[in-house]
PDB file of C-alpha atoms in Angstrom:
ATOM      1  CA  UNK B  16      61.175  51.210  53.414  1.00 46.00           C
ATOM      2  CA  UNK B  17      63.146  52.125  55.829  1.00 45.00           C
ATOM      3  CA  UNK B  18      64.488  56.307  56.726  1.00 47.00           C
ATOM      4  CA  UNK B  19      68.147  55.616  55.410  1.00 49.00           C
ATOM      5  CA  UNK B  20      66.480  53.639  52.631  1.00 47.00           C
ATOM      6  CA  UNK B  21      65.305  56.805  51.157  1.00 45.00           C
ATOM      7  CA  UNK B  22      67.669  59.110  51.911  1.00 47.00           C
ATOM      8  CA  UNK B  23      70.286  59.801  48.435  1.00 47.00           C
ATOM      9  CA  UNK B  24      73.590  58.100  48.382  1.00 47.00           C
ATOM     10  CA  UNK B  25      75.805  61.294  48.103  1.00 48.00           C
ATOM     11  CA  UNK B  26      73.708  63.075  51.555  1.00 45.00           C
ATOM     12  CA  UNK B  27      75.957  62.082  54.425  1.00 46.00           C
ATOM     13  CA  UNK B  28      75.342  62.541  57.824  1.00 44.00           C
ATOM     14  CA  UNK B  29      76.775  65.228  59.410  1.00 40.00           C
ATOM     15  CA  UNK B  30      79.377  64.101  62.136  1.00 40.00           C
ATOM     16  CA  UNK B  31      79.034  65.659  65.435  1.00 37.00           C
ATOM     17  CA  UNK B  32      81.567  66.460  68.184  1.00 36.00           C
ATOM     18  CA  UNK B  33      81.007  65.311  71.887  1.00 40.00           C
ATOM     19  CA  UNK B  34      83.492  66.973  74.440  1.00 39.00           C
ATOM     20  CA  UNK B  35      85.331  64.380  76.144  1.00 38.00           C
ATOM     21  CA  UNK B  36      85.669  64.881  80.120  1.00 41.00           C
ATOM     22  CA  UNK B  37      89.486  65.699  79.910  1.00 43.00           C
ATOM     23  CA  UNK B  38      88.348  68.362  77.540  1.00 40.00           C
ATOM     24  CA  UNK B  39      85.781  69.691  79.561  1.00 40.00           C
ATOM     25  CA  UNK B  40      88.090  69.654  82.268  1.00 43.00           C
ATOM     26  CA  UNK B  41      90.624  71.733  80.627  1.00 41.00           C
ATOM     27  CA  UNK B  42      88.352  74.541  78.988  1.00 38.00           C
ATOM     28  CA  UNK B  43      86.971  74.662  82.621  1.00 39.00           C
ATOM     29  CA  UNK B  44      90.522  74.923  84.014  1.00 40.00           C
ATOM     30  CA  UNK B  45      91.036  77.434  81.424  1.00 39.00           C
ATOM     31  CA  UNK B  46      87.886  79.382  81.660  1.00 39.00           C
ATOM     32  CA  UNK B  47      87.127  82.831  83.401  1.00 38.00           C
ATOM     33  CA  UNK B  48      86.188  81.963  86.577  1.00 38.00           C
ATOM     34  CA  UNK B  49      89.363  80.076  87.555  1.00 38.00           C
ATOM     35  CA  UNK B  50      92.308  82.154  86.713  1.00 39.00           C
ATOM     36  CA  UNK B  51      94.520  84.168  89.111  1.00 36.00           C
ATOM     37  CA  UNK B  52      92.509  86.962  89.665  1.00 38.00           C
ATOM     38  CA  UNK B  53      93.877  90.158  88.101  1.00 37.00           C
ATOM     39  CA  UNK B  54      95.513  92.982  90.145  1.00 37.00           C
ATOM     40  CA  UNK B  55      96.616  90.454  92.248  1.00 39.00           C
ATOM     41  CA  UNK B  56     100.117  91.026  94.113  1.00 39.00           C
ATOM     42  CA  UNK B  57     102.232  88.588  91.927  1.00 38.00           C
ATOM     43  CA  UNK B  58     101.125  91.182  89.375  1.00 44.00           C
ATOM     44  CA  UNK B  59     103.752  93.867  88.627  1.00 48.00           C
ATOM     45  CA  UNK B  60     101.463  95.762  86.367  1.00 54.00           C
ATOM     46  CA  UNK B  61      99.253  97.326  89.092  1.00 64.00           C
ATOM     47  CA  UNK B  62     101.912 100.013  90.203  1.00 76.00           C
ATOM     48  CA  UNK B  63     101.514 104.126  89.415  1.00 77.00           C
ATOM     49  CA  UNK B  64     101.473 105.206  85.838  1.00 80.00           C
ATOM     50  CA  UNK B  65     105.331 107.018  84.516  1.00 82.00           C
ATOM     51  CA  UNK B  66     104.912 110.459  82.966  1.00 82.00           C
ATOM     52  CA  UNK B  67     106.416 110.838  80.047  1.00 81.00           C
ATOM     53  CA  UNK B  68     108.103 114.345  80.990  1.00 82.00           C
ATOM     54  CA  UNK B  69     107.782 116.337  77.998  1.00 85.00           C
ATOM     55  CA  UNK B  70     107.728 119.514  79.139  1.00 87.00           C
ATOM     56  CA  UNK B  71     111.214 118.996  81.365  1.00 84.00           C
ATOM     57  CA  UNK B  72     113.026 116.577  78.836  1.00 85.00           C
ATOM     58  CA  UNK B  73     111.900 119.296  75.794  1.00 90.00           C
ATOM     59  CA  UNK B  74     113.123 122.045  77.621  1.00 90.00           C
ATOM     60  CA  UNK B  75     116.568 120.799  78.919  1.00 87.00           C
ATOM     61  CA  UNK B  76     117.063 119.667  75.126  1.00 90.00           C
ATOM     62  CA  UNK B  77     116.137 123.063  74.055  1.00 94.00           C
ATOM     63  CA  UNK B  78     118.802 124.631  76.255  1.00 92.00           C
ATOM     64  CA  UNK B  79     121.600 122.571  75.186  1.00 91.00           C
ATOM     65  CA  UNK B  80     121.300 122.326  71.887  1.00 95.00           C
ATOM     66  CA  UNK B  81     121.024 126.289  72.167  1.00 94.00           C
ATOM     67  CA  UNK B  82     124.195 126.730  74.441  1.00 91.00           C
ATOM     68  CA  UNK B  83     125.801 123.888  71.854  1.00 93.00           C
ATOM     69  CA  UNK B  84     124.986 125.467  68.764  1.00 93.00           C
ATOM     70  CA  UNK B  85     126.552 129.090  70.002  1.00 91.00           C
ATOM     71  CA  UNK B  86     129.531 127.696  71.400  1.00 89.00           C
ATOM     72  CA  UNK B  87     130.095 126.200  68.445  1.00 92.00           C
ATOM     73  CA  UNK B  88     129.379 128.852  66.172  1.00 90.00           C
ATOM     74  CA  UNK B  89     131.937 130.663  68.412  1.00 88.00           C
ATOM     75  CA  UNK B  90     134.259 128.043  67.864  1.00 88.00           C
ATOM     76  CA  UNK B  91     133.854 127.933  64.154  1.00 90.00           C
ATOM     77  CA  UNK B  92     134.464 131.597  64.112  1.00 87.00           C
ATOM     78  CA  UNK B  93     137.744 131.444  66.191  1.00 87.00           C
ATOM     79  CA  UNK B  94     139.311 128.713  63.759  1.00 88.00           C
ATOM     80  CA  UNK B  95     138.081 131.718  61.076  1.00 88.00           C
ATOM     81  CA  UNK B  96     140.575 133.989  62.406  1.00 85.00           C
ATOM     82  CA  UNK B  97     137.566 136.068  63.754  1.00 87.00           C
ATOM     83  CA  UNK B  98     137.549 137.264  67.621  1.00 87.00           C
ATOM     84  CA  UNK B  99     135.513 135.519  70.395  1.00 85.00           C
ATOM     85  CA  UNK B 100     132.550 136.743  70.959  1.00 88.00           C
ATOM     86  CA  UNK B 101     132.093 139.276  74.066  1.00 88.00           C
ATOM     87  CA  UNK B 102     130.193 136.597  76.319  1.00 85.00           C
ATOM     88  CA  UNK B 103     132.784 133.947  75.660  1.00 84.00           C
ATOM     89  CA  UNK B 104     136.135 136.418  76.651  1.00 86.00           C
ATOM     90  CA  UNK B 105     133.749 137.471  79.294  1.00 88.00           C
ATOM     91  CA  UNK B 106     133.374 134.441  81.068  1.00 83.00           C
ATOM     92  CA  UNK B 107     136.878 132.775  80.483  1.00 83.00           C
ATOM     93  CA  UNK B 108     138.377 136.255  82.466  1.00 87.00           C
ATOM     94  CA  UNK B 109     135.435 135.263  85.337  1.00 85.00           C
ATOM     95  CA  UNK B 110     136.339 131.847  85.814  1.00 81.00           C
ATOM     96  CA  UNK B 111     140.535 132.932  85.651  1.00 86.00           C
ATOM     97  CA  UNK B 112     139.772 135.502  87.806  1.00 88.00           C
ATOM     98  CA  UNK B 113     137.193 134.618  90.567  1.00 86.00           C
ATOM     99  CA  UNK B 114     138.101 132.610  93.088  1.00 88.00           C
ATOM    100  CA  UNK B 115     136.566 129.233  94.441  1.00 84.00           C
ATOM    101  CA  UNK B 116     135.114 130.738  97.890  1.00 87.00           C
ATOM    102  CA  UNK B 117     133.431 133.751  95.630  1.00 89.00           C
ATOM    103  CA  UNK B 118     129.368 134.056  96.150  1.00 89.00           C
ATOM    104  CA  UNK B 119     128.769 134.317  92.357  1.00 87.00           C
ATOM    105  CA  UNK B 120     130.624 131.024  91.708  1.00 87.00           C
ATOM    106  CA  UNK B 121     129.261 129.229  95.220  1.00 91.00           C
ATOM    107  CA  UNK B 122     125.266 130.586  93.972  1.00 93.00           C
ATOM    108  CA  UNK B 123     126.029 129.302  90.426  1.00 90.00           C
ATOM    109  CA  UNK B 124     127.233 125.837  91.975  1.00 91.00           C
ATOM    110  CA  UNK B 125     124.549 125.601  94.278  1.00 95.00           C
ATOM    111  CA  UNK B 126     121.908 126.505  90.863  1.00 94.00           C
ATOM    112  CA  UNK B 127     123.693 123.659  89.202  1.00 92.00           C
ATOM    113  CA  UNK B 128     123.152 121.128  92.023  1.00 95.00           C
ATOM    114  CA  UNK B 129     119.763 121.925  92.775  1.00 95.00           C
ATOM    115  CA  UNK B 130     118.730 121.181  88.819  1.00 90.00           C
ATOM    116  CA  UNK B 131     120.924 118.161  88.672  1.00 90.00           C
ATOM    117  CA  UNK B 132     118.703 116.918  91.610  1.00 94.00           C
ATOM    118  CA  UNK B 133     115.540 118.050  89.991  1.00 89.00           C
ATOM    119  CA  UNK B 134     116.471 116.076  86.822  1.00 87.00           C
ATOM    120  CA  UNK B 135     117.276 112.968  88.425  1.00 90.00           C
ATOM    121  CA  UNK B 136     114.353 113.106  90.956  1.00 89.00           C
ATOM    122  CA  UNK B 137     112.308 113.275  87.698  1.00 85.00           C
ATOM    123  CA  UNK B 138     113.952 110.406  85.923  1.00 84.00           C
ATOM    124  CA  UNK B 139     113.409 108.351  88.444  1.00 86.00           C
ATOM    125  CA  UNK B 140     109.810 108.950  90.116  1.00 84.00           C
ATOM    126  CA  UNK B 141     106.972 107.898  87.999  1.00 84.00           C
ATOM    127  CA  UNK B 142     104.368 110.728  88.375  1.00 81.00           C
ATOM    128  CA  UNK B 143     101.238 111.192  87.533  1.00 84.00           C
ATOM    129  CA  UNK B 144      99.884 111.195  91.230  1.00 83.00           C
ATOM    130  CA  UNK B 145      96.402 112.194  89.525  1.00 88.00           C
ATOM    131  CA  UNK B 146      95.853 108.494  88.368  1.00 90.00           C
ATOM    132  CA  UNK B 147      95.083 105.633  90.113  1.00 91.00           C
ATOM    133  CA  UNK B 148      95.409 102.384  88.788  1.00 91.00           C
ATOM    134  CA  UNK B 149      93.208  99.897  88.411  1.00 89.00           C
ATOM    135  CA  UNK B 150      93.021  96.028  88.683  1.00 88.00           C
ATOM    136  CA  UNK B 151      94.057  94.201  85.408  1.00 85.00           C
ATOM    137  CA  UNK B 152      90.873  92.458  83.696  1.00 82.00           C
ATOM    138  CA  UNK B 153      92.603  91.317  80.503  1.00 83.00           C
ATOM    139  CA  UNK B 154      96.527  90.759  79.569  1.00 85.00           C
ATOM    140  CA  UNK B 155      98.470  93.562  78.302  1.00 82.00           C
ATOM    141  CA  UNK B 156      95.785  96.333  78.559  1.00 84.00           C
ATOM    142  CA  UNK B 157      95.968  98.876  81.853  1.00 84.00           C
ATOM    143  CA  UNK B 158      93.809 101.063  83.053  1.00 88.00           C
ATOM    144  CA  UNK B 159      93.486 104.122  85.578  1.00 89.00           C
ATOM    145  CA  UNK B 160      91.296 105.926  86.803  1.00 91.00           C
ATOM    146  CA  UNK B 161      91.572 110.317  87.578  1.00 93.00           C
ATOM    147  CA  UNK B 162      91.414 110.920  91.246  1.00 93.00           C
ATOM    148  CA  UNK B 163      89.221 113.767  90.549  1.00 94.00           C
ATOM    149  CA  UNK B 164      86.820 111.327  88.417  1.00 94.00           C
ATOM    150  CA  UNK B 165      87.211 108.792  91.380  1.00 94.00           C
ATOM    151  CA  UNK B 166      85.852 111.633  93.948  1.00 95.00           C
ATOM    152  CA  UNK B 167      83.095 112.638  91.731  1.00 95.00           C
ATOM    153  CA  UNK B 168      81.336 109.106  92.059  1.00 95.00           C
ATOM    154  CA  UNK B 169      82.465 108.392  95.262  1.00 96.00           C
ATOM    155  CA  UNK B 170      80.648 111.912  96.132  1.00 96.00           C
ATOM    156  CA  UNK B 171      77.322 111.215  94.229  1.00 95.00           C
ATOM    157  CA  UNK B 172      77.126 108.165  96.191  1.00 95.00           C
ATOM    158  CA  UNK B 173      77.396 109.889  98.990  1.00 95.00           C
ATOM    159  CA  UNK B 174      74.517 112.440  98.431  1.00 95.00           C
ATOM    160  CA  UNK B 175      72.364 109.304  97.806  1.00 94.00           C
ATOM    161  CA  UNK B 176      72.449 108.592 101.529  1.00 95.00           C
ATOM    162  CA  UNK B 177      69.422 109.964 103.434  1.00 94.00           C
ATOM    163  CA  UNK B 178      70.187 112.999 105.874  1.00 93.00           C
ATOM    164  CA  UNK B 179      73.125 114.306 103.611  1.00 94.00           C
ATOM    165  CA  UNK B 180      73.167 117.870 102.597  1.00 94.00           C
ATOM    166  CA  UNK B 181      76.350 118.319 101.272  1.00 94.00           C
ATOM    167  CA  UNK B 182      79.331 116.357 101.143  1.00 95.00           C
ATOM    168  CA  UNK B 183      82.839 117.290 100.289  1.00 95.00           C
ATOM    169  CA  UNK B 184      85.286 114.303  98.936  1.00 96.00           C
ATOM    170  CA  UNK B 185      89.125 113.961  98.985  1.00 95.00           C
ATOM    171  CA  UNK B 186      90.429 111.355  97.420  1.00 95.00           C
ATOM    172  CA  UNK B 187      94.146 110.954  97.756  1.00 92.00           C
ATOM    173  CA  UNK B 188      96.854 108.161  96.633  1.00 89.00           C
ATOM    174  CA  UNK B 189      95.933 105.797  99.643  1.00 91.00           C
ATOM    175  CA  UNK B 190      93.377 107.660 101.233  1.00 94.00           C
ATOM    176  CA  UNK B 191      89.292 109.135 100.787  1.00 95.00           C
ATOM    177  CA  UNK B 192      88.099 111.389 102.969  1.00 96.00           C
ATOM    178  CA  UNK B 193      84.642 112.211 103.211  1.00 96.00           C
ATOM    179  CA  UNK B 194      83.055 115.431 105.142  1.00 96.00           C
ATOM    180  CA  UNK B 195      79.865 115.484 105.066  1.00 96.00           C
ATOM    181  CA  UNK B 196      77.220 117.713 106.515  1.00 95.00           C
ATOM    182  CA  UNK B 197      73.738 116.575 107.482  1.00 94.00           C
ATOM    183  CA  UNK B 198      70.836 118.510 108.724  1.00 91.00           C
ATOM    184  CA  UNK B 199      68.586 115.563 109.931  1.00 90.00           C
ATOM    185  CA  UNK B 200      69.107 112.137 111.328  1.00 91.00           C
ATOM    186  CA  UNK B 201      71.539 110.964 113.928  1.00 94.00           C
ATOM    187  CA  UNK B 202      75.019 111.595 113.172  1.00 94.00           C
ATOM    188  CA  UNK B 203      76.178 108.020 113.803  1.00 94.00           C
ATOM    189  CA  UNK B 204      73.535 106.507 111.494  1.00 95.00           C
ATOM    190  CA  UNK B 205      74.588 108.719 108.508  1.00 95.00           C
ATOM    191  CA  UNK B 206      78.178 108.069 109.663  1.00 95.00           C
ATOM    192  CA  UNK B 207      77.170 104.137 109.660  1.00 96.00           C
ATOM    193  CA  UNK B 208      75.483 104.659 106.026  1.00 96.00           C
ATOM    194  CA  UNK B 209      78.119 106.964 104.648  1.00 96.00           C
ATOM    195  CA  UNK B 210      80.821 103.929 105.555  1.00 96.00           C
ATOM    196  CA  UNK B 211      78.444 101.106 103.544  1.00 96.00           C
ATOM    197  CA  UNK B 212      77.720 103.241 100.710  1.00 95.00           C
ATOM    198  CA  UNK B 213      81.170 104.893  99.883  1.00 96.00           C
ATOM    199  CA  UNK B 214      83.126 101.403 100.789  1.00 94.00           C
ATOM    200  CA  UNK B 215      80.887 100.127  98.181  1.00 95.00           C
ATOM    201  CA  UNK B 216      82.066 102.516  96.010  1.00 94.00           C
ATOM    202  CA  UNK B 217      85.280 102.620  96.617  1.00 94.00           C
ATOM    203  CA  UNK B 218      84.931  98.482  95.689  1.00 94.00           C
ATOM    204  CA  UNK B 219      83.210  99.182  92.659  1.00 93.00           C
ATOM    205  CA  UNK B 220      86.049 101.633  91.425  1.00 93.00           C
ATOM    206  CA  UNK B 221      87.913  98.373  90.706  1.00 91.00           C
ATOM    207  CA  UNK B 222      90.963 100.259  92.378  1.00 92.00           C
ATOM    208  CA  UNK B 223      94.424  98.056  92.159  1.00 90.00           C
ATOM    209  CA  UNK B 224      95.213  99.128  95.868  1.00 90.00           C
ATOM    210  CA  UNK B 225      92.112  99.800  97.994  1.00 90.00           C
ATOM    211  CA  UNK B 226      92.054 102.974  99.716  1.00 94.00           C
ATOM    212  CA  UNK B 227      91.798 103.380 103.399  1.00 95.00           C
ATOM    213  CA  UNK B 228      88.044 105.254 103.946  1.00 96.00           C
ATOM    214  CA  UNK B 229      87.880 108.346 106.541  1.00 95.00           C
ATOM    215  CA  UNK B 230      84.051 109.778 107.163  1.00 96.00           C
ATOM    216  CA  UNK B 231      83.386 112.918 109.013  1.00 96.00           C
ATOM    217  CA  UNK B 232      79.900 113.980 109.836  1.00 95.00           C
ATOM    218  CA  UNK B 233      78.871 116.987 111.043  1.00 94.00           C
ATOM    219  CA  UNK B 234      75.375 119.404 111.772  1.00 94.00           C
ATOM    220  CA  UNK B 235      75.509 122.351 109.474  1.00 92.00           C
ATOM    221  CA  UNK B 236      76.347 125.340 110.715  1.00 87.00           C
ATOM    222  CA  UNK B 237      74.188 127.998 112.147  1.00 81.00           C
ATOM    223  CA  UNK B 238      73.571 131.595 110.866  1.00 62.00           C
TER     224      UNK B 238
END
C-alpha cells in the first residue's frame, strides 16, 4: 500500500507557492537596495526646518487685539454720548497738528518700518538654524539633528584620536571646525587622523547636506 493509499480522503495537500521570475524580478526592483536613495537632490524634503513663531505671531496678536478692543470700547462709548477718552483726543490733536517733517512723526514712521520688516523677514525665513537636517530613510517621516548634539559626537570622536588633549568643536550650518590641542605626536599625523576620524563622523551623522570639515592643530600652551 502505497503513501497516498493511506492517507484519509478529506486531508488534502497543502498547495504551495513558487515565485515566478517576473515576480522575483519585481520585489527585487522594488526592494531596499534599489530605490533612489533618500536625501537625494530630486528630494525637496531635505531643506531647513520652519519655526513655527509663537512667540512673535502671539505677541503681535496680543497687541492688536489689545489696541482693537480699546478703540473700540472708545468707539462704543462715543456712539453713548460719552466723551473720548484722553489718549484718543490726544492723539487726533497730534496728528492735526504735527507736521510731516516733525522728528516724533519721522521716529514713529521709521519704528513702524523697521517692525514691518521684522515681520516679514520672519514670515518668510524658515529658522531654526540649530537643526540640521538629515537624509530621508523612509517616506513622509523627517528628521534633524541639534547642531550642538552634532558637535558633541563629532567631539568625542575626536578625543578618541591618539595625541589629543583637548579639542574644541564648532559646528555651523555648512561648516565644522575642529581645534584641537595635542601634547604629543607630530602635528600633521594628528591633523591626518583628526581628518579620517571626524569625516567619518560627520558621514555617520547621516547629514542631508555634508558639511565642509576645517581641523586646526596646535601644541598646548606653555605656563
Amino acid at each position: 500500500m502505497s503513501d497516498d493509499d493511506a492517507r484519509p480522503a478529506d486531508t488534502r495537500r497543502l498547495p504551495t507557492l513558487d515565485k515566478t521570475p517576473d515576480t522575483a524580478d519585481e520585489a527585487a526592483r522594488s526592494g531596499p537596495g534599489n530605490d533612489a536613495p533618500a536625501g537625494s537632490d530630486e528630494d525637496d524634503g531635505t531643506g531647513r526646518f520652519w519655526s513655527a513663531r509663537r512667540v512673535p505671531a502671539a505677541v503681535v496678536a496680543l497687541l492688536l487685539l489689545a489696541a482693537a478692543g480699546l478703540l473700540l470700547y472708545d468707539v462704543a462709548a462715543v456712539r453713548a454720548d460719552r466723551p473720548a477718552m484722553a489718549w484718543r483726543r490726544r492723539l487726533a490733536h497730534e496728528l492735526a497738528t504735527r507736521p510731516l517733517d516733525n522728528p516724533w512723526v519721522l521716529g514713529a514712521a521709521a519704528l513702524a518700518v523697521v517692525l514691518g520688516i521684522w515681520l516679514i523677514v520672519l514670515a518668510l525665513t524658515p529658522g531654526l538654524r540649530q537643526v540640521l537636517p538629515m537624509r530621508r530613510t523612509a517616506p513622509g517621516i523627517r528628521a534633524g539633528l541639534d547642531r550642538s548634539a552634532a558637535a558633541l559626537v563629532l567631539r568625542d570622536r575626536a578625543m578618541e584620536v591618539a595625541g589629543v588633549q583637548s579639542v574644541r568643536m564648532k559646528v555651523g550650518r555648512r561648516k565644522a571646525k575642529a581645534h584641537a590641542v595635542s601634547h604629543f605626536r607630530e602635528l600633521d599625523e594628528v591633523r591626518a587622523d583628526l581628518d579620517v576620524s571626524l569625516g567619518e563622523g560627520l558621514r555617520q551623522l547621516g547629514l542631508a547636506h555634508p558639511l565642509r570639515l576645517t581641523v586646526h592643530v596646535r601644541r598646548p600652551k606653555k605656563g
